[in-house]
Amino acid sequence: MKYYCFILVAAFVFSGCFNSGGKDKQHSTGTMAEAPDMHTSQIALDWDGVYYGVLPCSSCEGIETTLEIHPDHTFSLSRTYVGKDVDPFLSHGTFEWDSSGSKIIIDEGNDFTTIYFVGEGFLLQLDMDGQRIEGSLADKYRLIKQAD
């Protein structure tokens, strides 16, 4: 009798462990719960720091760009138009991650934003729609993370 009760209790306990058949648990609404993607740039990369590069410019030799992004979602941005006799353009503010966790949206004020794809050790400036810039200069829109 003791042996029979032990098997019955063990079967009951273990049936809960194997009941899902390896599937995700369902919410009370009956829909399947999706596991969050833990491989986004926001989660998986060491993205905060200083990034530097010389971006293409149609009216000058290039735009020397330094962008510093911080864990508290603030930034400092400096743009110097190489070969022009003008002071650097400086801006500070906040940024946010897009819903995919792979792009940051820099809010420079005055309804002006810049979007960057965040990669391992680099930022890639995107077009105004958040898409990669295409053409012969596409690879030139890259800022490289500087050593600490």
Short mmCIF file of C-alpha atoms in Angstrom, two decimals:
data_model
loop_
_atom_site.label_atom_id
_atom_site.label_comp_id
_atom_site.label_asym_id
_atom_site.label_seq_id
_atom_site.Cartn_x
_atom_site.Cartn_y
_atom_site.Cartn_z
CA MET A 1 0.00 0.00 0.00
CA LYS A 2 2.81 2.44 0.90
CA TYR A 3 4.55 1.65 -2.40
CA TYR A 4 1.34 2.24 -4.36
CA CYS A 5 0.74 5.64 -2.63
CA PHE A 6 4.35 6.67 -3.33
CA ILE A 7 3.97 5.91 -7.05
CA LEU A 8 0.65 7.72 -7.20
CA VAL A 9 2.07 10.85 -5.50
CA ALA A 10 5.21 10.78 -7.66
CA ALA A 11 3.14 10.46 -10.82
CA PHE A 12 0.97 13.40 -9.76
CA VAL A 13 3.97 15.61 -8.94
CA PHE A 14 5.90 14.80 -12.11
CA SER A 15 2.87 15.13 -14.37
CA GLY A 16 2.94 18.89 -13.72
CA CYS A 17 6.58 19.04 -14.84
CA PHE A 18 5.88 17.43 -18.19
CA ASN A 19 2.36 18.69 -18.81
CA SER A 20 3.32 21.51 -21.22
CA GLY A 21 4.96 19.16 -23.70
CA GLY A 22 7.84 21.63 -24.12
CA LYS A 23 5.53 24.45 -25.27
CA ASP A 24 5.37 27.94 -23.85
CA LYS A 25 2.86 28.52 -21.09
CA GLN A 26 -0.42 30.12 -22.02
CA HIS A 27 -1.68 33.36 -20.60
CA SER A 28 -5.08 33.38 -18.93
CA THR A 29 -6.44 34.78 -22.22
CA GLY A 30 -5.46 31.55 -23.97
CA THR A 31 -2.72 33.10 -26.12
CA MET A 32 0.80 31.71 -26.19
CA ALA A 33 3.42 33.70 -24.30
CA GLU A 34 6.42 34.64 -26.42
CA ALA A 35 9.85 34.62 -24.87
CA PRO A 36 11.53 38.03 -25.22
CA ASP A 37 14.40 38.24 -27.69
CA MET A 38 17.48 38.42 -25.48
CA HIS A 39 19.83 39.03 -28.42
CA THR A 40 19.05 42.68 -29.14
CA SER A 41 21.74 45.33 -29.28
CA GLN A 42 20.16 47.04 -26.29
CA ILE A 43 20.45 43.93 -24.12
CA ALA A 44 23.43 42.01 -25.50
CA LEU A 45 25.96 44.71 -26.40
CA ASP A 46 28.18 47.05 -24.40
CA TRP A 47 26.79 50.02 -26.32
CA ASP A 48 27.46 53.03 -24.08
CA GLY A 49 30.58 55.04 -24.85
CA VAL A 50 32.16 57.43 -27.35
CA TYR A 51 31.82 56.87 -31.12
CA TYR A 52 33.79 58.74 -33.77
CA GLY A 53 33.89 58.97 -37.55
CA VAL A 54 33.99 61.35 -40.51
CA LEU A 55 30.67 61.15 -42.30
CA PRO A 56 30.05 62.16 -45.94
CA CYS A 57 29.23 65.77 -46.72
CA SER A 58 28.04 67.16 -50.05
CA SER A 59 29.40 70.67 -49.40
CA CYS A 60 32.60 69.95 -47.46
CA GLU A 61 35.39 67.39 -47.00
CA GLY A 62 33.40 65.50 -44.38
CA ILE A 63 31.56 65.86 -41.09
CA GLU A 64 33.80 64.96 -38.17
CA THR A 65 31.31 63.43 -35.76
CA THR A 66 31.70 62.46 -32.10
CA LEU A 67 28.72 60.93 -30.34
CA GLU A 68 28.78 59.92 -26.70
CA ILE A 69 25.85 57.83 -25.46
CA HIS A 70 25.22 57.04 -21.81
CA PRO A 71 23.36 54.28 -19.92
CA ASP A 72 20.83 56.86 -18.67
CA HIS A 73 19.80 57.46 -22.32
CA THR A 74 21.46 60.86 -22.63
CA PHE A 75 23.90 61.87 -25.35
CA SER A 76 26.42 64.52 -26.38
CA LEU A 77 26.98 65.10 -30.09
CA SER A 78 29.60 67.21 -31.86
CA ARG A 79 29.71 67.78 -35.62
CA THR A 80 32.54 69.70 -37.28
CA TYR A 81 32.32 70.46 -40.99
CA VAL A 82 35.86 69.79 -42.21
CA GLY A 83 37.27 72.55 -44.43
CA LYS A 84 34.61 75.07 -43.40
CA ASP A 85 35.28 78.06 -41.19
CA VAL A 86 32.45 77.39 -38.74
CA ASP A 87 32.29 76.37 -35.10
CA PRO A 88 31.33 72.79 -34.30
CA PHE A 89 27.62 72.08 -33.96
CA LEU A 90 26.96 70.75 -30.47
CA SER A 91 23.84 69.12 -29.11
CA HIS A 92 22.87 67.31 -25.95
CA GLY A 93 19.71 65.50 -25.02
CA THR A 94 18.07 62.12 -24.78
CA PHE A 95 17.71 59.11 -27.00
CA GLU A 96 15.42 56.12 -27.03
CA TRP A 97 15.60 52.58 -28.35
CA ASP A 98 13.25 51.48 -31.11
CA SER A 99 10.93 48.55 -30.46
CA SER A 100 13.38 46.04 -31.97
CA GLY A 101 16.13 47.06 -29.53
CA SER A 102 18.61 47.43 -32.40
CA LYS A 103 18.38 51.15 -33.21
CA ILE A 104 18.67 54.34 -31.19
CA ILE A 105 16.76 57.49 -32.02
CA ILE A 106 18.65 60.66 -31.09
CA ASP A 107 16.36 63.61 -30.34
CA GLU A 108 18.36 66.72 -31.22
CA GLY A 109 15.46 69.11 -30.66
CA ASN A 110 13.55 71.27 -33.13
CA ASP A 111 11.86 68.13 -34.49
CA PHE A 112 15.22 66.85 -35.73
CA THR A 113 16.16 63.24 -35.04
CA THR A 114 18.97 60.99 -36.17
CA ILE A 115 18.68 57.20 -36.16
CA TYR A 116 21.59 54.79 -35.71
CA PHE A 117 21.79 51.04 -35.96
CA VAL A 118 23.80 49.78 -32.97
CA GLY A 119 26.34 47.07 -33.78
CA GLU A 120 29.23 45.48 -31.91
CA GLY A 121 31.69 48.38 -31.58
CA PHE A 122 30.02 50.70 -34.10
CA LEU A 123 27.00 52.85 -34.91
CA LEU A 124 25.64 53.05 -38.45
CA GLN A 125 23.73 56.22 -39.28
CA LEU A 126 20.44 55.40 -41.01
CA ASP A 127 18.15 57.45 -43.22
CA MET A 128 15.17 59.37 -41.84
CA ASP A 129 12.97 56.26 -42.14
CA GLY A 130 15.40 54.13 -40.11
CA GLN A 131 16.66 52.23 -43.16
CA ARG A 132 20.27 51.65 -44.20
CA ILE A 133 21.66 54.28 -46.52
CA GLU A 134 22.45 52.78 -49.91
CA GLY A 135 24.88 53.72 -52.65
CA SER A 136 28.61 54.12 -53.05
CA LEU A 137 29.01 56.03 -49.76
CA ALA A 138 26.88 53.65 -47.65
CA ASP A 139 29.86 52.28 -45.67
CA LYS A 140 31.03 55.81 -44.82
CA TYR A 141 28.10 56.43 -42.42
CA ARG A 142 29.81 54.45 -39.65
CA LEU A 143 30.96 55.70 -36.27
CA ILE A 144 33.51 53.50 -34.49
CA LYS A 145 33.47 53.02 -30.73
CA GLN A 146 36.59 54.47 -29.14
CA ALA A 147 38.62 52.61 -26.53
CA ASP A 148 37.91 53.63 -22.95
#
